[in-house]
mmCIF file with all atom_site columns, C-alpha atoms in Angstrom:
data_model
loop_
_atom_site.group_PDB
_atom_site.id
_atom_site.type_symbol
_atom_site.label_atom_id
_atom_site.label_alt_id
_atom_site.label_comp_id
_atom_site.label_asym_id
_atom_site.label_entity_id
_atom_site.label_seq_id
_atom_site.pdbx_PDB_ins_code
_atom_site.Cartn_x
_atom_site.Cartn_y
_atom_site.Cartn_z
_atom_site.occupancy
_atom_site.B_iso_or_equiv
_atom_site.pdbx_formal_charge
_atom_site.auth_seq_id
_atom_site.auth_comp_id
_atom_site.auth_asym_id
_atom_site.auth_atom_id
_atom_site.pdbx_PDB_model_num
ATOM 1   C CA . LEU B 1 1   ? -9.433  19.750  26.812  1.00 73.00 ? 1   LEU B CA 1
ATOM 2   C CA . VAL B 1 2   ? -7.026  18.083  24.394  1.00 84.00 ? 2   VAL B CA 1
ATOM 3   C CA . ILE B 1 3   ? -5.573  15.982  27.195  1.00 86.00 ? 3   ILE B CA 1
ATOM 4   C CA . LEU B 1 4   ? -9.047  14.726  28.107  1.00 86.00 ? 4   LEU B CA 1
ATOM 5   C CA . ARG B 1 5   ? -9.667  13.713  24.504  1.00 85.00 ? 5   ARG B CA 1
ATOM 6   C CA . ILE B 1 6   ? -6.411  11.806  24.417  1.00 85.00 ? 6   ILE B CA 1
ATOM 7   C CA . LEU B 1 7   ? -7.268  10.059  27.670  1.00 84.00 ? 7   LEU B CA 1
ATOM 8   C CA . ARG B 1 8   ? -10.700 9.132   26.295  1.00 84.00 ? 8   ARG B CA 1
ATOM 9   C CA . LEU B 1 9   ? -8.954  7.620   23.289  1.00 81.00 ? 9   LEU B CA 1
ATOM 10  C CA . PHE B 1 10  ? -7.230  5.124   25.564  1.00 82.00 ? 10  PHE B CA 1
ATOM 11  C CA . ARG B 1 11  ? -10.644 3.702   26.476  1.00 81.00 ? 11  ARG B CA 1
ATOM 12  C CA . VAL B 1 12  ? -10.673 2.133   23.032  1.00 79.00 ? 12  VAL B CA 1
ATOM 13  C CA . PHE B 1 13  ? -7.756  -0.059  24.051  1.00 79.00 ? 13  PHE B CA 1
ATOM 14  C CA . ARG B 1 14  ? -9.898  -1.629  26.786  1.00 78.00 ? 14  ARG B CA 1
ATOM 15  C CA . THR B 1 15  ? -11.611 -3.611  24.048  1.00 77.00 ? 15  THR B CA 1
ATOM 16  C CA . LEU B 1 16  ? -8.343  -5.508  23.629  1.00 74.00 ? 16  LEU B CA 1
ATOM 17  C CA . LYS B 1 17  ? -9.047  -7.170  26.976  1.00 76.00 ? 17  LYS B CA 1
ATOM 18  C CA . LEU B 1 18  ? -11.817 -9.078  25.243  1.00 73.00 ? 18  LEU B CA 1
ATOM 19  C CA . ALA B 1 19  ? -9.161  -10.938 23.248  1.00 71.00 ? 19  ALA B CA 1
ATOM 20  C CA . LYS B 1 20  ? -8.242  -13.073 26.253  1.00 73.00 ? 20  LYS B CA 1
ATOM 21  C CA . TYR B 1 21  ? -11.747 -14.569 26.207  1.00 74.00 ? 21  TYR B CA 1
ATOM 22  C CA . SER B 1 22  ? -11.484 -15.645 22.570  1.00 75.00 ? 22  SER B CA 1
ATOM 23  C CA . SER B 1 23  ? -9.931  -18.938 21.585  1.00 75.00 ? 23  SER B CA 1
ATOM 24  C CA . GLN B 1 24  ? -9.246  -17.673 18.056  1.00 80.00 ? 24  GLN B CA 1
ATOM 25  C CA . VAL B 1 25  ? -6.853  -14.848 18.995  1.00 79.00 ? 25  VAL B CA 1
ATOM 26  C CA . PRO B 1 26  ? -3.922  -17.084 20.060  1.00 82.00 ? 26  PRO B CA 1
ATOM 27  C CA . ILE B 1 27  ? -4.416  -19.117 16.893  1.00 84.00 ? 27  ILE B CA 1
ATOM 28  C CA . ALA B 1 28  ? -4.303  -15.958 14.776  1.00 84.00 ? 28  ALA B CA 1
ATOM 29  C CA . ILE B 1 29  ? -1.179  -14.759 16.593  1.00 84.00 ? 29  ILE B CA 1
ATOM 30  C CA . ARG B 1 30  ? 0.613   -18.075 16.006  1.00 85.00 ? 30  ARG B CA 1
ATOM 31  C CA . ALA B 1 31  ? -0.440  -18.047 12.351  1.00 87.00 ? 31  ALA B CA 1
ATOM 32  C CA . GLY B 1 32  ? 0.893   -14.488 12.005  1.00 86.00 ? 32  GLY B CA 1
ATOM 33  C CA . LYS B 1 33  ? 4.221   -15.495 13.544  1.00 87.00 ? 33  LYS B CA 1
ATOM 34  C CA . ASN B 1 34  ? 4.500   -18.471 11.218  1.00 87.00 ? 34  ASN B CA 1
ATOM 35  C CA . SER B 1 35  ? 3.780   -16.214 8.220   1.00 86.00 ? 35  SER B CA 1
ATOM 36  C CA . GLY B 1 36  ? 6.404   -13.602 9.120   1.00 84.00 ? 36  GLY B CA 1
ATOM 37  C CA . GLY B 1 37  ? 8.866   -14.639 6.405   1.00 84.00 ? 37  GLY B CA 1
ATOM 38  C CA . GLY B 1 38  ? 6.189   -14.441 3.736   1.00 83.00 ? 38  GLY B CA 1
ATOM 39  C CA . PHE B 1 39  ? 5.197   -10.968 4.854   1.00 85.00 ? 39  PHE B CA 1
ATOM 40  C CA . LEU B 1 40  ? 8.806   -9.757  4.742   1.00 88.00 ? 40  LEU B CA 1
ATOM 41  C CA . MET B 1 41  ? 9.158   -11.168 1.239   1.00 88.00 ? 41  MET B CA 1
ATOM 42  C CA . ALA B 1 42  ? 5.929   -9.415  0.210   1.00 86.00 ? 42  ALA B CA 1
ATOM 43  C CA . ILE B 1 43  ? 7.151   -6.081  1.606   1.00 88.00 ? 43  ILE B CA 1
ATOM 44  C CA . PHE B 1 44  ? 10.443  -6.457  -0.253  1.00 91.00 ? 44  PHE B CA 1
ATOM 45  C CA . THR B 1 45  ? 8.610   -7.341  -3.473  1.00 90.00 ? 45  THR B CA 1
ATOM 46  C CA . ILE B 1 46  ? 6.185   -4.433  -3.102  1.00 89.00 ? 46  ILE B CA 1
ATOM 47  C CA . ALA B 1 47  ? 9.093   -2.038  -2.560  1.00 92.00 ? 47  ALA B CA 1
ATOM 48  C CA . LEU B 1 48  ? 11.004  -3.351  -5.561  1.00 94.00 ? 48  LEU B CA 1
ATOM 49  C CA . VAL B 1 49  ? 8.026   -3.382  -7.934  1.00 94.00 ? 49  VAL B CA 1
ATOM 50  C CA . SER B 1 50  ? 6.919   0.016   -6.639  1.00 94.00 ? 50  SER B CA 1
ATOM 51  C CA . ILE B 1 51  ? 10.265  1.568   -7.570  1.00 95.00 ? 51  ILE B CA 1
ATOM 52  C CA . ILE B 1 52  ? 10.166  -0.034  -11.020 1.00 96.00 ? 52  ILE B CA 1
ATOM 53  C CA . MET B 1 53  ? 6.570   1.040   -11.724 1.00 96.00 ? 53  MET B CA 1
ATOM 54  C CA . ALA B 1 54  ? 7.139   4.544   -10.351 1.00 96.00 ? 54  ALA B CA 1
ATOM 55  C CA . SER B 1 55  ? 10.106  4.932   -12.681 1.00 97.00 ? 55  SER B CA 1
ATOM 56  C CA . ALA B 1 56  ? 8.091   3.613   -15.617 1.00 97.00 ? 56  ALA B CA 1
ATOM 57  C CA . VAL B 1 57  ? 5.105   5.920   -15.043 1.00 96.00 ? 57  VAL B CA 1
ATOM 58  C CA . TYR B 1 58  ? 7.439   8.890   -14.494 1.00 96.00 ? 58  TYR B CA 1
ATOM 59  C CA . PHE B 1 59  ? 9.129   8.335   -17.843 1.00 95.00 ? 59  PHE B CA 1
ATOM 60  C CA . ALA B 1 60  ? 5.819   7.621   -19.580 1.00 95.00 ? 60  ALA B CA 1
ATOM 61  C CA . GLU B 1 61  ? 4.189   10.790  -18.271 1.00 93.00 ? 61  GLU B CA 1
ATOM 62  C CA . THR B 1 62  ? 7.169   13.070  -18.830 1.00 93.00 ? 62  THR B CA 1
ATOM 63  C CA . SER B 1 63  ? 7.594   11.763  -22.386 1.00 93.00 ? 63  SER B CA 1
ATOM 64  C CA . GLU B 1 64  ? 4.777   14.113  -23.409 1.00 92.00 ? 64  GLU B CA 1
ATOM 65  C CA . CYS B 1 65  ? 6.093   17.019  -21.335 1.00 92.00 ? 65  CYS B CA 1
ATOM 66  C CA . TYR B 1 66  ? 8.717   19.687  -21.602 1.00 93.00 ? 66  TYR B CA 1
ATOM 67  C CA . TRP B 1 67  ? 10.893  21.087  -18.835 1.00 94.00 ? 67  TRP B CA 1
ATOM 68  C CA . ASP B 1 68  ? 9.849   24.596  -17.824 1.00 92.00 ? 68  ASP B CA 1
ATOM 69  C CA . ASP B 1 69  ? 13.010  26.328  -16.612 1.00 92.00 ? 69  ASP B CA 1
ATOM 70  C CA . ALA B 1 70  ? 11.111  29.303  -15.196 1.00 92.00 ? 70  ALA B CA 1
ATOM 71  C CA . ASN B 1 71  ? 9.083   27.143  -12.775 1.00 91.00 ? 71  ASN B CA 1
ATOM 72  C CA . SER B 1 72  ? 11.487  24.177  -12.615 1.00 92.00 ? 72  SER B CA 1
ATOM 73  C CA . GLN B 1 73  ? 8.839   21.593  -13.420 1.00 93.00 ? 73  GLN B CA 1
ATOM 74  C CA . TRP B 1 74  ? 7.598   19.231  -16.108 1.00 93.00 ? 74  TRP B CA 1
ATOM 75  C CA . VAL B 1 75  ? 4.660   20.655  -18.092 1.00 92.00 ? 75  VAL B CA 1
ATOM 76  C CA . TYR B 1 76  ? 2.388   18.853  -20.555 1.00 93.00 ? 76  TYR B CA 1
ATOM 77  C CA . ILE B 1 77  ? 2.956   20.029  -24.122 1.00 91.00 ? 77  ILE B CA 1
ATOM 78  C CA . ASP B 1 78  ? -0.705  20.149  -25.115 1.00 90.00 ? 78  ASP B CA 1
ATOM 79  C CA . THR B 1 79  ? -2.236  21.885  -22.067 1.00 91.00 ? 79  THR B CA 1
ATOM 80  C CA . ASP B 1 80  ? 0.686   23.745  -20.456 1.00 89.00 ? 80  ASP B CA 1
ATOM 81  C CA . THR B 1 81  ? -0.314  22.289  -17.086 1.00 91.00 ? 81  THR B CA 1
ATOM 82  C CA . PRO B 1 82  ? 2.264   20.727  -14.781 1.00 93.00 ? 82  PRO B CA 1
ATOM 83  C CA . THR B 1 83  ? 2.310   16.964  -14.489 1.00 92.00 ? 83  THR B CA 1
ATOM 84  C CA . ASN B 1 84  ? 1.792   15.342  -11.108 1.00 90.00 ? 84  ASN B CA 1
ATOM 85  C CA . TYR B 1 85  ? 4.803   13.142  -11.737 1.00 93.00 ? 85  TYR B CA 1
ATOM 86  C CA . GLN B 1 86  ? 7.602   15.665  -11.261 1.00 93.00 ? 86  GLN B CA 1
ATOM 87  C CA . SER B 1 87  ? 10.107  13.067  -10.070 1.00 93.00 ? 87  SER B CA 1
ATOM 88  C CA . ILE B 1 88  ? 10.379  9.360   -9.382  1.00 95.00 ? 88  ILE B CA 1
ATOM 89  C CA . PRO B 1 89  ? 9.783   9.910   -5.618  1.00 93.00 ? 89  PRO B CA 1
ATOM 90  C CA . HIS B 1 90  ? 6.551   11.773  -6.511  1.00 92.00 ? 90  HIS B CA 1
ATOM 91  C CA . ALA B 1 91  ? 5.569   8.820   -8.665  1.00 95.00 ? 91  ALA B CA 1
ATOM 92  C CA . MET B 1 92  ? 6.328   6.456   -5.761  1.00 95.00 ? 92  MET B CA 1
ATOM 93  C CA . TRP B 1 93  ? 3.262   7.803   -3.947  1.00 94.00 ? 93  TRP B CA 1
ATOM 94  C CA . TRP B 1 94  ? 1.090   6.870   -6.927  1.00 94.00 ? 94  TRP B CA 1
ATOM 95  C CA . SER B 1 95  ? 2.755   3.479   -7.196  1.00 94.00 ? 95  SER B CA 1
ATOM 96  C CA . ILE B 1 96  ? 2.279   2.566   -3.528  1.00 92.00 ? 96  ILE B CA 1
ATOM 97  C CA . VAL B 1 97  ? -1.332  3.782   -3.458  1.00 92.00 ? 97  VAL B CA 1
ATOM 98  C CA . THR B 1 98  ? -2.074  1.819   -6.622  1.00 92.00 ? 98  THR B CA 1
ATOM 99  C CA . MET B 1 99  ? -0.305  -1.347  -5.500  1.00 90.00 ? 99  MET B CA 1
ATOM 100 C CA . THR B 1 100 ? -2.014  -1.449  -2.121  1.00 85.00 ? 100 THR B CA 1
ATOM 101 C CA . THR B 1 101 ? -5.383  -1.025  -3.892  1.00 82.00 ? 101 THR B CA 1
ATOM 102 C CA . VAL B 1 102 ? -6.153  2.150   -1.932  1.00 85.00 ? 102 VAL B CA 1
ATOM 103 C CA . GLY B 1 103 ? -6.518  4.296   -5.053  1.00 81.00 ? 103 GLY B CA 1
ATOM 104 C CA . TYR B 1 104 ? -7.056  7.802   -3.652  1.00 86.00 ? 104 TYR B CA 1
ATOM 105 C CA . GLY B 1 105 ? -7.378  9.257   -7.135  1.00 83.00 ? 105 GLY B CA 1
ATOM 106 C CA . ASP B 1 106 ? -5.208  12.270  -6.366  1.00 86.00 ? 106 ASP B CA 1
ATOM 107 C CA . LEU B 1 107 ? -2.684  11.171  -9.003  1.00 88.00 ? 107 LEU B CA 1
ATOM 108 C CA . THR B 1 108 ? -3.847  9.632   -12.246 1.00 91.00 ? 108 THR B CA 1
ATOM 109 C CA . PRO B 1 109 ? -1.832  9.109   -15.417 1.00 93.00 ? 109 PRO B CA 1
ATOM 110 C CA . ARG B 1 110 ? -2.932  11.157  -18.443 1.00 92.00 ? 110 ARG B CA 1
ATOM 111 C CA . THR B 1 111 ? -0.899  9.635   -21.228 1.00 93.00 ? 111 THR B CA 1
ATOM 112 C CA . GLY B 1 112 ? -1.625  6.338   -22.937 1.00 94.00 ? 112 GLY B CA 1
ATOM 113 C CA . GLY B 1 113 ? 1.664   4.893   -21.754 1.00 94.00 ? 113 GLY B CA 1
ATOM 114 C CA . GLY B 1 114 ? 0.991   6.012   -18.191 1.00 94.00 ? 114 GLY B CA 1
ATOM 115 C CA . LYS B 1 115 ? -2.467  4.440   -18.218 1.00 95.00 ? 115 LYS B CA 1
ATOM 116 C CA . PHE B 1 116 ? -1.035  1.201   -19.595 1.00 97.00 ? 116 PHE B CA 1
ATOM 117 C CA . ILE B 1 117 ? 1.584   1.121   -16.841 1.00 96.00 ? 117 ILE B CA 1
ATOM 118 C CA . GLY B 1 118 ? -1.170  1.860   -14.317 1.00 94.00 ? 118 GLY B CA 1
ATOM 119 C CA . GLY B 1 119 ? -3.115  -1.165  -15.510 1.00 95.00 ? 119 GLY B CA 1
ATOM 120 C CA . ILE B 1 120 ? -0.049  -3.386  -15.360 1.00 95.00 ? 120 ILE B CA 1
ATOM 121 C CA . THR B 1 121 ? 0.697   -2.078  -11.847 1.00 94.00 ? 121 THR B CA 1
ATOM 122 C CA . MET B 1 122 ? -2.820  -2.979  -10.702 1.00 93.00 ? 122 MET B CA 1
ATOM 123 C CA . LEU B 1 123 ? -2.576  -6.495  -12.104 1.00 94.00 ? 123 LEU B CA 1
ATOM 124 C CA . ILE B 1 124 ? 0.881   -7.131  -10.669 1.00 93.00 ? 124 ILE B CA 1
ATOM 125 C CA . SER B 1 125 ? -0.189  -5.884  -7.247  1.00 92.00 ? 125 SER B CA 1
ATOM 126 C CA . ILE B 1 126 ? -3.047  -8.396  -7.114  1.00 91.00 ? 126 ILE B CA 1
ATOM 127 C CA . PHE B 1 127 ? -0.591  -11.246 -7.541  1.00 89.00 ? 127 PHE B CA 1
ATOM 128 C CA . ILE B 1 128 ? 1.857   -9.773  -5.043  1.00 88.00 ? 128 ILE B CA 1
ATOM 129 C CA . LEU B 1 129 ? -0.848  -9.416  -2.373  1.00 85.00 ? 129 LEU B CA 1
ATOM 130 C CA . ILE B 1 130 ? -2.342  -12.863 -2.970  1.00 89.00 ? 130 ILE B CA 1
ATOM 131 C CA . PHE B 1 131 ? 0.683   -14.834 -1.766  1.00 85.00 ? 131 PHE B CA 1
ATOM 132 C CA . PRO B 1 132 ? 1.061   -13.519 1.807   1.00 85.00 ? 132 PRO B CA 1
ATOM 133 C CA . LEU B 1 133 ? -2.700  -13.611 2.333   1.00 86.00 ? 133 LEU B CA 1
ATOM 134 C CA . THR B 1 134 ? -2.991  -17.226 1.247   1.00 89.00 ? 134 THR B CA 1
ATOM 135 C CA . MET B 1 135 ? 0.021   -18.083 3.383   1.00 88.00 ? 135 MET B CA 1
ATOM 136 C CA . LEU B 1 136 ? -1.630  -16.488 6.415   1.00 87.00 ? 136 LEU B CA 1
ATOM 137 C CA . ALA B 1 137 ? -4.906  -18.291 5.710   1.00 89.00 ? 137 ALA B CA 1
ATOM 138 C CA . GLY B 1 138 ? -3.089  -21.604 5.310   1.00 90.00 ? 138 GLY B CA 1
ATOM 139 C CA . ASN B 1 139 ? -1.155  -21.117 8.542   1.00 88.00 ? 139 ASN B CA 1
ATOM 140 C CA . PHE B 1 140 ? -4.346  -20.149 10.352  1.00 89.00 ? 140 PHE B CA 1
ATOM 141 C CA . THR B 1 141 ? -5.989  -23.345 9.126   1.00 90.00 ? 141 THR B CA 1
ATOM 142 C CA . LEU B 1 142 ? -3.000  -25.425 10.299  1.00 90.00 ? 142 LEU B CA 1
ATOM 143 C CA . GLU B 1 143 ? -2.986  -23.776 13.722  1.00 87.00 ? 143 GLU B CA 1
ATOM 144 C CA . TYR B 1 144 ? -6.735  -24.176 14.028  1.00 88.00 ? 144 TYR B CA 1
ATOM 145 C CA . GLU B 1 145 ? -6.491  -27.873 13.214  1.00 89.00 ? 145 GLU B CA 1
ATOM 146 C CA . LYS B 1 146 ? -3.661  -28.276 15.772  1.00 88.00 ? 146 LYS B CA 1
ATOM 147 C CA . SER B 1 147 ? -5.755  -26.593 18.456  1.00 85.00 ? 147 SER B CA 1
ATOM 148 C CA . ARG B 1 148 ? -8.727  -28.844 17.698  1.00 84.00 ? 148 ARG B CA 1
ATOM 149 C CA . LEU B 1 149 ? -6.579  -31.955 18.065  1.00 85.00 ? 149 LEU B CA 1
ATOM 150 C CA . GLU B 1 150 ? -5.209  -30.826 21.440  1.00 76.00 ? 150 GLU B CA 1
#
């Protein structure tokens, strides 16, 4: 039964055959190839800023916590509940979700400093995502104009 479901899933890929009838698909592929360097730079920038912001929110959130030796975790002083930011790698999940504008809501900063860093992270991510998207749009326009002239 599972094998039949997997085989039925492959039927979705038949829709890709429709791409050969579209004149826009080759243009989009060429534009994507021409934008490859910009996308690599954006990935590098997202990774770098994500590490910095994850570190910042980790230190901001744990600044109002104490280390509980019995449970080996950071716990908020006022509520005795564990923080979601137990380490910088835990905070990386929050940082990546925030920077990619997904925003699951499973991790949210509680402290004022954490909320401030969250706001800064959101603003920075907008500017990081703008550049590769405008580059792709510009390259698509160039390729489209080239195809019209041919």
